Amino acid sequence: MPKDTYMQPIDLLWIDDEIDLLQGHILFLSQKGYQVQVAHGGQDALELVKKHHFDIVLLDENMPGMTGLEVLNALKQLKPDVPVIMITKSEEENIMEEAIGSKISDYLIKPVNPNQILLSLKKNLESSKLVTEKTISSYQQSFQALNVLLMNAQTHQDWAELYQKILFWELALDTIDSPELQEIFHFQKTEANVAFSRFIEKNYTDLLFEEKDTIFSHQAFGKLVVPELNAKPTLLLMIDNLRYDQFKSILPIISPYFTLQKETTYSSILPTATQYARNAFFSGLLPIDMEKKYPQWWKNDIDDGGKNLYEADFLNAQINSMGLNITHSYHKIARPNEAIKFLANLKSDDVSDLKVVVYNFVDMISHAKTEMEVIKELASTDKAYRSLTKSWFQNTALLEIIKTAQQKGYQLIITTDHGTINVEHPSKIIGDRDTSTNIRYKTGRRLKGEDKHVFEVQDPKNIGLPTINMSSSFMFAKENYYLIYPTNYNHFVNYFRNTYQHGGISLEEMCIPFAVFAPK
């Protein structure tokens, strides 16, 4: 058997009232490994389908008795998953549309030659195998190039570009079944995070205060959002805790309604946690400046009460400080009923210059994975986590909000405050009883951690952070480590392992998607 065929013969049913004229085609396909059965009409074909399994069907559209479209509908009721290739003399658009609507796999116009049919058969039966082979070959060729980029990354922009290339391959490898290649890729991505953590540890202060080309959380609204307003009504959608790979996975769902105009990145500040990064986005200030300027709105880790209760106030203050003459509103959605209420208001409200929506669901998924066994199972890997996010997005009121925004002519901006990482390796840490509880960063007095696993900042003001007291410091977990106290160590190691956490240093947490869409 030729190498371009399956190991087992492929059972093919060809339905055509003039099948006797196609013996040359049938012989050609037989030589290529296809086992062809024929039927002269619809009724004969349906009887065969009831008795035998066929891998694929070739169907003539114009036959006496049952038409091709009638046979197609009957076939789909009997065997909905069997691919059907329709062959016809007709180029009428309504016939094409009806056939496509009936979920044909391909549509060929007579006269067809044997190679044309073979190509269509391969596309429908062997595409997965061919895609796998091409993906493996392409990644193998790109492996060394990625390593070179990794070793030569000198700026934050270099890392952002490298991370986008890593994401390209991560999503491409999702489509194939190759555990060995997945393991190689995981190792390469881990090495990238090791190098990125070293880069941040060495350069974070300079990047934050000196490097003008790097945009951080507190600069993102002014440098990225404001230039996009330009008198265009805008819906700014901040999906809390949305990783860049999750953003990529939902892009195809948005594309029927909006055209992607711009896609870029910015960096979350440290800690990569909501109370720091998101408040910085809405205030336009680093946390140390928020505490000084707005002590009534800022809360430190050990303070009681919610840490993100004043985002609307921070946003108003930032807009006023910029002198922006725009109509705007702020909305936070954490429950389905809040989404439904906002959707109703969006449909009835007059169009405003800027509507800001914070949508909290993805963050709740990541936290639920720590607490609930069923979510642990559904999001056991990054691939599964992306799939869960995509499924949620397709079936939530958020998609209806996006559709309504398109209908009302809004420009759409999608971003987030920080990402999250699947933690795998525990690292012991010691602190006093007032130390913060997040397992990707700690702030407090007398902190002691394993140096190679953490980035320690003795004086928080050097990186724009407030101090709880005079001797407080910060420690940030690097790569995919998580920080565990010695008390009940084994219990908490097992409890938090393979859960999604944020607050530390990794490409997944710090590299933030920012995308602008125009309504179609």
Short mmCIF file of C-alpha atoms in Angstrom, two decimals:
data_model
loop_
_atom_site.label_atom_id
_atom_site.label_comp_id
_atom_site.label_asym_id
_atom_site.label_seq_id
_atom_site.Cartn_x
_atom_site.Cartn_y
_atom_site.Cartn_z
CA MET A 1 0.00 0.00 0.00
CA PRO A 2 1.35 3.48 -0.80
CA LYS A 3 2.75 5.41 2.16
CA ASP A 4 0.21 8.22 1.79
CA THR A 5 -2.75 6.01 2.74
CA TYR A 6 -4.11 4.63 5.97
CA MET A 7 -2.80 1.32 7.29
CA GLN A 8 -6.31 -0.11 6.89
CA PRO A 9 -8.39 0.34 3.71
CA ILE A 10 -10.76 3.28 3.81
CA ASP A 11 -14.40 2.35 3.21
CA LEU A 12 -15.84 4.80 0.71
CA LEU A 13 -19.41 4.91 -0.63
CA TRP A 14 -19.87 6.61 -4.02
CA ILE A 15 -23.48 7.46 -4.91
CA ASP A 16 -24.07 8.40 -8.55
CA ASP A 17 -26.72 7.33 -11.08
CA GLU A 18 -23.98 7.23 -13.75
CA ILE A 19 -21.49 5.31 -11.63
CA ASP A 20 -20.64 2.96 -14.53
CA LEU A 21 -18.95 5.90 -16.26
CA LEU A 22 -16.63 6.45 -13.27
CA GLN A 23 -14.76 3.13 -13.29
CA GLY A 24 -11.46 4.85 -14.07
CA HIS A 25 -11.85 7.07 -11.00
CA ILE A 26 -12.81 4.09 -8.84
CA LEU A 27 -9.76 2.11 -10.02
CA PHE A 28 -7.49 5.08 -9.23
CA LEU A 29 -8.88 5.36 -5.68
CA SER A 30 -8.59 1.59 -5.17
CA GLN A 31 -4.91 1.80 -6.03
CA LYS A 32 -4.57 4.54 -3.39
CA GLY A 33 -5.96 2.29 -0.67
CA TYR A 34 -9.65 3.18 -0.79
CA GLN A 35 -12.21 0.36 -0.69
CA VAL A 36 -15.03 1.70 -2.86
CA GLN A 37 -18.64 0.54 -2.79
CA VAL A 38 -21.13 2.07 -5.21
CA ALA A 39 -24.83 2.90 -5.27
CA HIS A 40 -26.87 3.98 -8.30
CA GLY A 41 -29.38 6.01 -6.31
CA GLY A 42 -30.48 7.30 -2.95
CA GLN A 43 -32.56 4.37 -1.75
CA ASP A 44 -29.82 1.83 -2.52
CA ALA A 45 -27.29 4.06 -0.76
CA LEU A 46 -29.39 4.40 2.40
CA GLU A 47 -29.80 0.62 2.63
CA LEU A 48 -26.04 0.21 2.38
CA VAL A 49 -25.46 2.86 5.05
CA LYS A 50 -27.79 1.03 7.42
CA LYS A 51 -25.80 -2.20 7.05
CA HIS A 52 -22.21 -1.01 6.73
CA HIS A 53 -19.90 1.58 8.23
CA PHE A 54 -18.39 3.99 5.72
CA ASP A 55 -15.52 6.37 6.46
CA ILE A 56 -16.68 8.88 3.85
CA VAL A 57 -19.34 9.33 1.13
CA LEU A 58 -19.11 10.84 -2.38
CA LEU A 59 -22.57 12.05 -3.43
CA ASP A 60 -23.84 13.23 -6.79
CA GLU A 61 -26.22 16.17 -6.40
CA ASN A 62 -28.33 15.65 -9.56
CA MET A 63 -29.95 12.19 -9.60
CA PRO A 64 -33.39 10.87 -10.61
CA GLY A 65 -35.67 9.87 -7.76
CA MET A 66 -34.17 11.16 -4.55
CA THR A 67 -32.08 14.26 -5.21
CA GLY A 68 -28.60 14.59 -3.76
CA LEU A 69 -29.81 17.07 -1.14
CA GLU A 70 -32.59 14.67 -0.06
CA VAL A 71 -30.09 11.83 0.22
CA LEU A 72 -27.75 14.10 2.16
CA ASN A 73 -30.42 14.95 4.75
CA ALA A 74 -31.35 11.29 5.16
CA LEU A 75 -27.69 10.28 5.46
CA LYS A 76 -27.07 12.86 8.18
CA GLN A 77 -30.00 11.50 10.18
CA LEU A 78 -28.61 7.95 9.95
CA LYS A 79 -24.90 8.73 10.36
CA PRO A 80 -24.42 12.40 11.36
CA ASP A 81 -20.64 12.09 11.80
CA VAL A 82 -19.79 10.54 8.42
CA PRO A 83 -18.27 13.20 6.12
CA VAL A 84 -20.04 13.75 2.79
CA ILE A 85 -18.44 15.28 -0.30
CA MET A 86 -21.03 16.53 -2.79
CA ILE A 87 -20.25 16.47 -6.51
CA THR A 88 -22.44 18.45 -8.89
CA LYS A 89 -22.69 20.09 -12.30
CA SER A 90 -24.66 22.96 -10.81
CA GLU A 91 -23.01 26.20 -9.72
CA GLU A 92 -26.25 27.69 -8.42
CA GLU A 93 -25.62 29.54 -5.20
CA ASN A 94 -28.79 28.36 -3.44
CA ILE A 95 -27.79 24.70 -3.93
CA MET A 96 -24.32 25.39 -2.53
CA GLU A 97 -25.80 27.20 0.47
CA GLU A 98 -28.27 24.40 1.20
CA ALA A 99 -25.55 21.79 0.95
CA ILE A 100 -23.24 23.75 3.23
CA GLY A 101 -26.11 24.29 5.65
CA SER A 102 -26.60 20.53 5.72
CA LYS A 103 -22.98 20.18 6.88
CA ILE A 104 -21.29 18.73 3.84
CA SER A 105 -17.52 18.37 4.17
CA ASP A 106 -16.65 19.58 0.67
CA TYR A 107 -18.29 20.68 -2.59
CA LEU A 108 -16.80 19.75 -5.99
CA ILE A 109 -17.94 21.00 -9.41
CA LYS A 110 -17.97 18.57 -12.35
CA PRO A 111 -16.00 17.63 -14.28
CA VAL A 112 -13.66 16.39 -11.55
CA ASN A 113 -10.40 14.54 -12.09
CA PRO A 114 -9.15 11.73 -9.84
CA ASN A 115 -6.47 13.84 -8.12
CA GLN A 116 -9.04 16.50 -7.27
CA ILE A 117 -11.17 13.86 -5.54
CA LEU A 118 -8.11 12.38 -3.82
CA LEU A 119 -7.16 15.81 -2.46
CA SER A 120 -10.64 16.31 -1.02
CA LEU A 121 -10.58 12.84 0.55
CA LYS A 122 -7.18 13.48 2.14
CA LYS A 123 -8.32 16.86 3.43
CA ASN A 124 -11.29 15.30 5.18
CA LEU A 125 -9.78 12.01 6.36
CA GLU A 126 -6.09 12.68 6.85
CA SER A 127 -5.94 16.37 7.75
CA SER A 128 -5.33 15.61 11.43
CA LYS A 129 -2.37 13.35 10.62
CA LEU A 130 -0.94 15.84 8.11
CA VAL A 131 -1.36 18.77 10.51
CA THR A 132 0.36 16.76 13.25
CA GLU A 133 3.30 15.91 11.02
CA LYS A 134 3.66 19.52 9.83
CA THR A 135 3.34 20.96 13.35
CA ILE A 136 5.96 18.60 14.76
CA SER A 137 8.34 19.37 11.91
CA SER A 138 7.84 23.14 12.21
CA TYR A 139 8.31 23.19 15.99
CA GLN A 140 11.46 21.08 15.71
CA GLN A 141 12.83 23.63 13.23
CA SER A 142 11.84 26.54 15.52
CA PHE A 143 13.14 25.00 18.74
CA GLN A 144 16.68 26.29 18.38
CA ALA A 145 15.50 29.69 17.15
CA LEU A 146 13.40 30.08 20.31
CA ASN A 147 16.42 29.16 22.42
CA VAL A 148 18.49 31.81 20.68
CA LEU A 149 15.81 34.45 21.34
CA LEU A 150 15.67 33.32 24.96
CA MET A 151 19.40 33.67 25.47
CA ASN A 152 19.55 37.07 23.74
CA ALA A 153 16.49 38.74 25.36
CA GLN A 154 17.76 42.03 26.80
CA THR A 155 14.66 44.21 27.09
CA HIS A 156 11.10 43.81 28.27
CA GLN A 157 9.98 44.13 24.65
CA ASP A 158 12.25 41.21 23.75
CA TRP A 159 10.53 39.10 26.41
CA ALA A 160 7.06 40.14 25.29
CA GLU A 161 7.85 39.12 21.71
CA LEU A 162 9.40 35.83 22.85
CA TYR A 163 6.35 35.06 24.97
CA GLN A 164 4.03 35.60 22.02
CA LYS A 165 6.10 33.12 19.98
CA ILE A 166 5.95 30.64 22.88
CA LEU A 167 2.17 31.05 22.99
CA PHE A 168 1.93 30.46 19.26
CA TRP A 169 3.57 27.06 19.68
CA GLU A 170 1.69 26.25 22.86
CA LEU A 171 -1.63 26.70 21.08
CA ALA A 172 -0.39 24.90 17.95
CA LEU A 173 0.70 21.91 20.03
CA ASP A 174 -2.77 21.80 21.61
CA THR A 175 -4.08 20.46 18.31
CA ILE A 176 -1.85 17.38 18.14
CA ASP A 177 -1.35 14.25 20.20
CA SER A 178 2.37 14.10 20.94
CA PRO A 179 3.21 13.67 24.64
CA GLU A 180 6.94 13.62 23.87
CA LEU A 181 6.80 16.97 22.09
CA GLN A 182 4.59 18.41 24.82
CA GLU A 183 7.25 17.44 27.37
CA ILE A 184 9.99 19.12 25.33
CA PHE A 185 7.89 22.27 24.98
CA HIS A 186 7.09 22.33 28.72
CA PHE A 187 10.81 22.17 29.45
CA GLN A 188 11.52 25.02 27.04
CA LYS A 189 8.75 27.18 28.51
CA THR A 190 10.03 26.47 32.02
CA GLU A 191 13.52 27.55 30.96
CA ALA A 192 12.04 30.75 29.56
CA ASN A 193 10.42 31.50 32.92
CA VAL A 194 13.68 30.83 34.74
CA ALA A 195 15.48 33.32 32.52
CA PHE A 196 12.61 35.82 32.66
CA SER A 197 12.61 35.71 36.48
CA ARG A 198 16.35 36.48 36.49
CA PHE A 199 15.71 39.37 34.11
CA ILE A 200 12.98 40.85 36.32
CA GLU A 201 14.99 40.36 39.52
CA LYS A 202 17.94 42.21 37.99
CA ASN A 203 16.09 44.96 36.12
CA TYR A 204 12.67 45.53 37.70
CA THR A 205 13.49 48.83 39.44
CA ASP A 206 15.07 50.30 36.32
CA LEU A 207 12.20 49.07 34.15
CA LEU A 208 9.68 50.60 36.52
CA PHE A 209 11.29 54.03 36.88
CA GLU A 210 13.77 54.49 34.03
CA GLU A 211 12.77 52.41 31.00
CA LYS A 212 10.36 54.55 28.98
CA ASP A 213 9.42 51.84 26.48
CA THR A 214 8.01 49.48 29.12
CA ILE A 215 4.37 50.12 30.05
CA PHE A 216 3.29 48.95 33.52
CA SER A 217 -0.14 48.69 35.13
CA HIS A 218 -0.20 52.28 36.40
CA GLN A 219 0.67 53.62 32.93
CA ALA A 220 -1.61 51.42 30.83
CA PHE A 221 -4.77 53.54 30.97
CA GLY A 222 -2.98 56.75 30.00
CA LYS A 223 -0.65 55.28 27.39
CA LEU A 224 -2.84 52.58 25.87
CA VAL A 225 -6.52 53.33 26.51
CA VAL A 226 -6.71 57.13 26.19
CA PRO A 227 -5.08 57.30 22.71
CA GLU A 228 -7.73 54.88 21.44
CA LEU A 229 -10.73 56.97 22.55
CA ASN A 230 -10.59 59.68 19.86
CA ALA A 231 -14.30 60.49 20.11
CA LYS A 232 -15.20 56.84 19.44
CA PRO A 233 -17.61 55.27 21.96
CA THR A 234 -15.60 52.56 23.71
CA LEU A 235 -16.38 49.54 25.85
CA LEU A 236 -13.31 48.74 27.96
CA LEU A 237 -13.63 45.18 29.16
CA MET A 238 -11.20 44.10 31.88
CA ILE A 239 -11.54 40.34 32.40
CA ASP A 240 -9.89 39.75 35.74
CA ASN A 241 -7.01 37.25 35.78
CA LEU A 242 -7.17 36.51 32.03
CA ARG A 243 -3.92 34.96 30.85
CA TYR A 244 -2.61 35.75 27.41
CA ASP A 245 -3.20 32.17 26.23
CA GLN A 246 -6.82 32.35 27.41
CA PHE A 247 -7.23 35.62 25.53
CA LYS A 248 -5.94 33.93 22.37
CA SER A 249 -8.40 31.07 22.84
CA ILE A 250 -11.44 33.38 22.90
CA LEU A 251 -10.38 35.54 19.94
CA PRO A 252 -12.17 33.34 17.34
CA ILE A 253 -15.43 33.72 19.28
CA ILE A 254 -15.17 37.52 19.11
CA SER A 255 -14.18 37.69 15.42
CA PRO A 256 -17.73 37.39 13.94
CA TYR A 257 -18.64 40.65 15.66
CA PHE A 258 -15.42 42.67 15.88
CA THR A 259 -12.26 43.09 13.80
CA LEU A 260 -8.98 43.03 15.71
CA GLN A 261 -7.27 46.35 15.06
CA LYS A 262 -4.40 46.30 17.53
CA GLU A 263 -2.83 43.69 19.78
CA THR A 264 -0.01 44.54 22.15
CA THR A 265 1.18 43.85 25.68
CA TYR A 266 1.96 45.66 28.87
CA SER A 267 3.43 44.45 32.14
CA SER A 268 1.70 43.92 35.44
CA ILE A 269 3.45 45.52 38.39
CA LEU A 270 4.56 43.40 41.33
CA PRO A 271 2.83 41.88 43.14
CA THR A 272 0.79 40.49 40.25
CA ALA A 273 -2.31 40.58 42.45
CA THR A 274 -5.64 42.32 42.00
CA GLN A 275 -5.37 44.83 44.83
CA TYR A 276 -2.06 46.09 43.47
CA ALA A 277 -2.23 45.69 39.69
CA ARG A 278 -5.89 46.58 39.10
CA ASN A 279 -5.92 49.53 41.48
CA ALA A 280 -2.77 50.77 39.73
CA PHE A 281 -4.50 50.49 36.34
CA PHE A 282 -7.50 52.54 37.43
CA SER A 283 -5.63 55.10 39.53
CA GLY A 284 -2.65 55.65 37.24
CA LEU A 285 -0.47 55.43 40.34
CA LEU A 286 1.93 53.02 41.94
CA PRO A 287 0.68 51.56 45.23
CA ILE A 288 2.99 53.73 47.34
CA ASP A 289 1.48 56.83 45.71
CA MET A 290 -2.08 55.53 46.09
CA GLU A 291 -1.50 55.13 49.81
CA LYS A 292 -0.10 58.67 50.10
CA LYS A 293 -2.63 60.43 47.87
CA TYR A 294 -5.77 58.44 48.66
CA PRO A 295 -5.36 56.84 52.09
CA GLN A 296 -9.14 56.59 52.37
CA TRP A 297 -9.24 54.21 49.39
CA TRP A 298 -6.03 52.20 49.76
CA LYS A 299 -5.77 49.10 51.96
CA ASN A 300 -2.66 47.08 52.70
CA ASP A 301 -2.60 43.28 52.80
CA ILE A 302 -3.33 42.95 56.52
CA ASP A 303 -6.08 45.62 56.59
CA ASP A 304 -9.66 44.45 57.01
CA GLY A 305 -12.20 44.88 54.23
CA GLY A 306 -12.18 44.56 50.45
CA LYS A 307 -9.04 45.72 48.67
CA ASN A 308 -10.72 46.76 45.39
CA LEU A 309 -13.79 48.66 46.54
CA TYR A 310 -12.75 52.03 45.14
CA GLU A 311 -11.83 51.33 41.53
CA ALA A 312 -14.55 53.68 40.27
CA ASP A 313 -13.19 56.45 42.50
CA PHE A 314 -9.65 55.82 41.31
CA LEU A 315 -10.84 55.92 37.69
CA ASN A 316 -12.75 59.16 38.17
CA ALA A 317 -9.73 60.75 39.81
CA GLN A 318 -7.41 59.65 36.99
CA ILE A 319 -9.76 60.90 34.26
CA ASN A 320 -10.13 64.24 36.04
CA SER A 321 -6.37 64.58 36.54
CA MET A 322 -5.88 64.08 32.80
CA GLY A 323 -8.49 66.69 31.99
CA LEU A 324 -10.41 64.28 29.79
CA ASN A 325 -13.79 65.67 28.77
CA ILE A 326 -15.63 62.37 28.33
CA THR A 327 -18.79 60.72 29.57
CA HIS A 328 -17.90 57.51 31.34
CA SER A 329 -19.21 54.87 33.72
CA TYR A 330 -17.73 51.99 35.72
CA HIS A 331 -19.36 48.59 36.28
CA LYS A 332 -18.15 45.52 38.18
CA ILE A 333 -19.71 42.16 37.33
CA ALA A 334 -19.11 39.17 39.58
CA ARG A 335 -22.46 37.34 39.39
CA PRO A 336 -24.75 36.27 36.52
CA ASN A 337 -27.58 38.54 37.63
CA GLU A 338 -25.21 41.54 37.53
CA ALA A 339 -24.25 40.65 33.95
CA ILE A 340 -27.90 40.38 32.91
CA LYS A 341 -28.68 43.72 34.53
CA PHE A 342 -25.76 45.43 32.79
CA LEU A 343 -26.76 43.88 29.46
CA ALA A 344 -30.27 45.27 29.78
CA ASN A 345 -28.89 48.71 30.61
CA LEU A 346 -26.45 48.56 27.70
CA LYS A 347 -29.29 47.85 25.29
CA SER A 348 -31.37 50.78 26.54
CA ASP A 349 -28.71 53.37 27.45
CA ASP A 350 -27.55 56.14 25.21
CA VAL A 351 -24.06 55.54 23.80
CA SER A 352 -21.39 57.07 26.05
CA ASP A 353 -17.73 57.86 25.41
CA LEU A 354 -16.40 55.16 27.72
CA LYS A 355 -17.98 52.27 29.56
CA VAL A 356 -15.60 50.33 31.80
CA VAL A 357 -16.57 46.79 32.82
CA VAL A 358 -14.61 44.62 35.23
CA TYR A 359 -15.66 41.00 34.75
CA ASN A 360 -14.57 38.71 37.56
CA PHE A 361 -15.44 35.20 36.41
CA VAL A 362 -12.02 33.92 35.25
CA ASP A 363 -10.51 34.88 38.60
CA MET A 364 -13.23 32.89 40.32
CA ILE A 365 -12.38 29.82 38.19
CA SER A 366 -8.74 29.96 39.26
CA HIS A 367 -9.66 30.30 42.94
CA ALA A 368 -12.31 27.57 42.67
CA LYS A 369 -9.65 25.19 41.33
CA THR A 370 -7.98 25.41 44.73
CA GLU A 371 -11.19 24.69 46.61
CA MET A 372 -13.26 22.35 44.42
CA GLU A 373 -12.30 18.90 43.17
CA VAL A 374 -14.52 19.14 40.08
CA ILE A 375 -12.75 22.32 38.92
CA LYS A 376 -9.38 20.68 39.61
CA GLU A 377 -10.42 17.94 37.20
CA LEU A 378 -11.79 20.33 34.56
CA ALA A 379 -8.70 22.58 34.68
CA SER A 380 -6.00 20.01 35.40
CA THR A 381 -3.62 21.43 32.76
CA ASP A 382 -3.09 24.73 30.96
CA LYS A 383 -4.75 23.21 27.88
CA ALA A 384 -7.78 22.18 29.95
CA TYR A 385 -7.85 25.60 31.63
CA ARG A 386 -7.98 27.27 28.21
CA SER A 387 -10.74 24.93 27.12
CA LEU A 388 -12.76 25.66 30.26
CA THR A 389 -12.35 29.41 29.75
CA LYS A 390 -13.43 29.14 26.11
CA SER A 391 -16.50 27.07 27.01
CA TRP A 392 -17.47 29.57 29.69
CA PHE A 393 -17.00 32.50 27.32
CA GLN A 394 -19.18 30.92 24.63
CA ASN A 395 -22.09 30.41 27.02
CA THR A 396 -22.04 33.48 29.22
CA ALA A 397 -23.79 36.82 29.23
CA LEU A 398 -20.40 38.39 28.53
CA LEU A 399 -20.62 37.30 24.90
CA GLU A 400 -24.09 38.84 24.69
CA ILE A 401 -22.63 42.05 26.10
CA ILE A 402 -20.00 42.01 23.35
CA LYS A 403 -22.64 41.38 20.65
CA THR A 404 -24.77 44.24 21.95
CA ALA A 405 -21.75 46.57 22.03
CA GLN A 406 -21.12 45.73 18.38
CA GLN A 407 -24.73 46.46 17.47
CA LYS A 408 -24.54 49.85 19.18
CA GLY A 409 -21.31 50.76 17.41
CA TYR A 410 -18.93 50.57 20.34
CA GLN A 411 -15.23 50.07 19.86
CA LEU A 412 -14.09 47.21 22.11
CA ILE A 413 -10.95 47.08 24.24
CA ILE A 414 -10.13 43.84 26.07
CA THR A 415 -7.41 43.58 28.68
CA THR A 416 -6.79 42.26 32.18
CA ASP A 417 -4.95 43.18 35.37
CA HIS A 418 -2.61 40.18 35.73
CA GLY A 419 -2.33 36.56 34.74
CA THR A 420 -1.89 33.37 36.70
CA ILE A 421 0.41 30.35 36.77
CA ASN A 422 -0.04 26.69 37.56
CA VAL A 423 2.24 26.19 40.58
CA GLU A 424 4.18 22.95 40.81
CA HIS A 425 7.10 23.35 43.23
CA PRO A 426 6.82 24.33 46.93
CA SER A 427 9.34 26.56 48.65
CA LYS A 428 9.55 27.04 52.41
CA ILE A 429 9.16 30.51 53.87
CA ILE A 430 9.14 31.90 57.41
CA GLY A 431 7.46 35.08 58.62
CA ASP A 432 5.67 36.53 61.63
CA ARG A 433 1.95 36.23 62.25
CA ASP A 434 1.20 39.47 60.39
CA THR A 435 2.72 38.21 57.16
CA SER A 436 0.36 38.29 54.15
CA THR A 437 -1.37 35.07 53.09
CA ASN A 438 -0.87 35.00 49.31
CA ILE A 439 1.28 32.00 48.33
CA ARG A 440 2.99 33.70 45.36
CA TYR A 441 4.23 36.69 47.37
CA LYS A 442 4.65 37.62 51.01
CA THR A 443 4.98 40.94 52.78
CA GLY A 444 5.77 41.30 56.47
CA ARG A 445 8.60 41.36 58.99
CA ARG A 446 11.45 38.89 59.43
CA LEU A 447 10.75 37.06 56.16
CA LYS A 448 13.12 34.21 55.37
CA GLY A 449 12.84 32.22 52.17
CA GLU A 450 14.89 30.03 49.88
CA ASP A 451 16.95 32.56 47.93
CA LYS A 452 16.97 30.77 44.58
CA HIS A 453 13.17 30.55 44.56
CA VAL A 454 12.30 34.15 45.51
CA PHE A 455 13.01 37.75 44.59
CA GLU A 456 13.41 39.64 47.87
CA VAL A 457 12.95 43.41 48.17
CA GLN A 458 14.12 44.71 51.54
CA ASP A 459 12.92 48.27 50.95
CA PRO A 460 9.49 48.19 49.21
CA LYS A 461 9.58 51.85 48.23
CA ASN A 462 12.36 50.96 45.78
CA ILE A 463 9.72 49.25 43.66
CA GLY A 464 6.82 51.61 44.38
CA LEU A 465 5.19 49.63 47.20
CA PRO A 466 4.01 50.78 50.63
CA THR A 467 5.26 49.16 53.82
CA ILE A 468 3.06 47.77 56.56
CA ASN A 469 5.67 48.85 59.11
CA MET A 470 9.26 50.09 59.12
CA SER A 471 10.85 46.63 58.85
CA SER A 472 8.48 45.08 56.32
CA SER A 473 9.86 43.56 53.14
CA PHE A 474 8.44 41.72 50.12
CA MET A 475 9.24 38.31 48.69
CA PHE A 476 7.99 37.22 45.28
CA ALA A 477 7.96 33.59 44.16
CA LYS A 478 9.73 33.04 40.86
CA GLU A 479 8.82 30.69 38.00
CA ASN A 480 6.22 28.15 39.23
CA TYR A 481 7.19 28.00 42.92
CA TYR A 482 4.72 28.61 45.71
CA LEU A 483 5.50 29.74 49.24
CA ILE A 484 4.51 27.48 52.13
CA TYR A 485 5.09 27.87 55.89
CA PRO A 486 6.77 24.99 57.77
CA THR A 487 3.64 24.43 59.92
CA ASN A 488 1.55 21.63 58.36
CA TYR A 489 3.94 21.84 55.42
CA ASN A 490 3.02 18.59 53.64
CA HIS A 491 -0.72 19.28 53.93
CA PHE A 492 -0.48 22.69 52.30
CA VAL A 493 2.04 21.52 49.72
CA ASN A 494 -0.49 18.97 48.47
CA TYR A 495 -3.43 21.33 48.86
CA PHE A 496 -1.96 24.03 46.62
CA ARG A 497 0.09 21.99 44.16
CA ASN A 498 -1.23 22.20 40.58
CA THR A 499 -3.50 25.14 41.37
CA TYR A 500 -3.55 28.50 39.60
CA GLN A 501 -2.03 31.30 41.65
CA HIS A 502 -0.86 34.86 41.06
CA GLY A 503 1.26 37.47 42.79
CA GLY A 504 4.73 36.39 41.71
CA ILE A 505 7.08 36.55 38.74
CA SER A 506 6.36 34.64 35.55
CA LEU A 507 5.58 35.37 31.93
CA GLU A 508 2.04 34.10 32.50
CA GLU A 509 1.42 36.55 35.36
CA MET A 510 3.21 39.65 34.09
CA CYS A 511 2.69 39.67 30.31
CA ILE A 512 -0.71 41.32 29.84
CA PRO A 513 -2.78 41.26 26.63
CA PHE A 514 -4.22 44.55 25.39
CA ALA A 515 -6.40 44.43 22.27
CA VAL A 516 -8.51 46.98 20.41
CA PHE A 517 -11.40 45.87 18.16
CA ALA A 518 -13.59 47.72 15.68
CA PRO A 519 -17.25 46.69 15.29
CA LYS A 520 -18.11 44.85 12.07
#
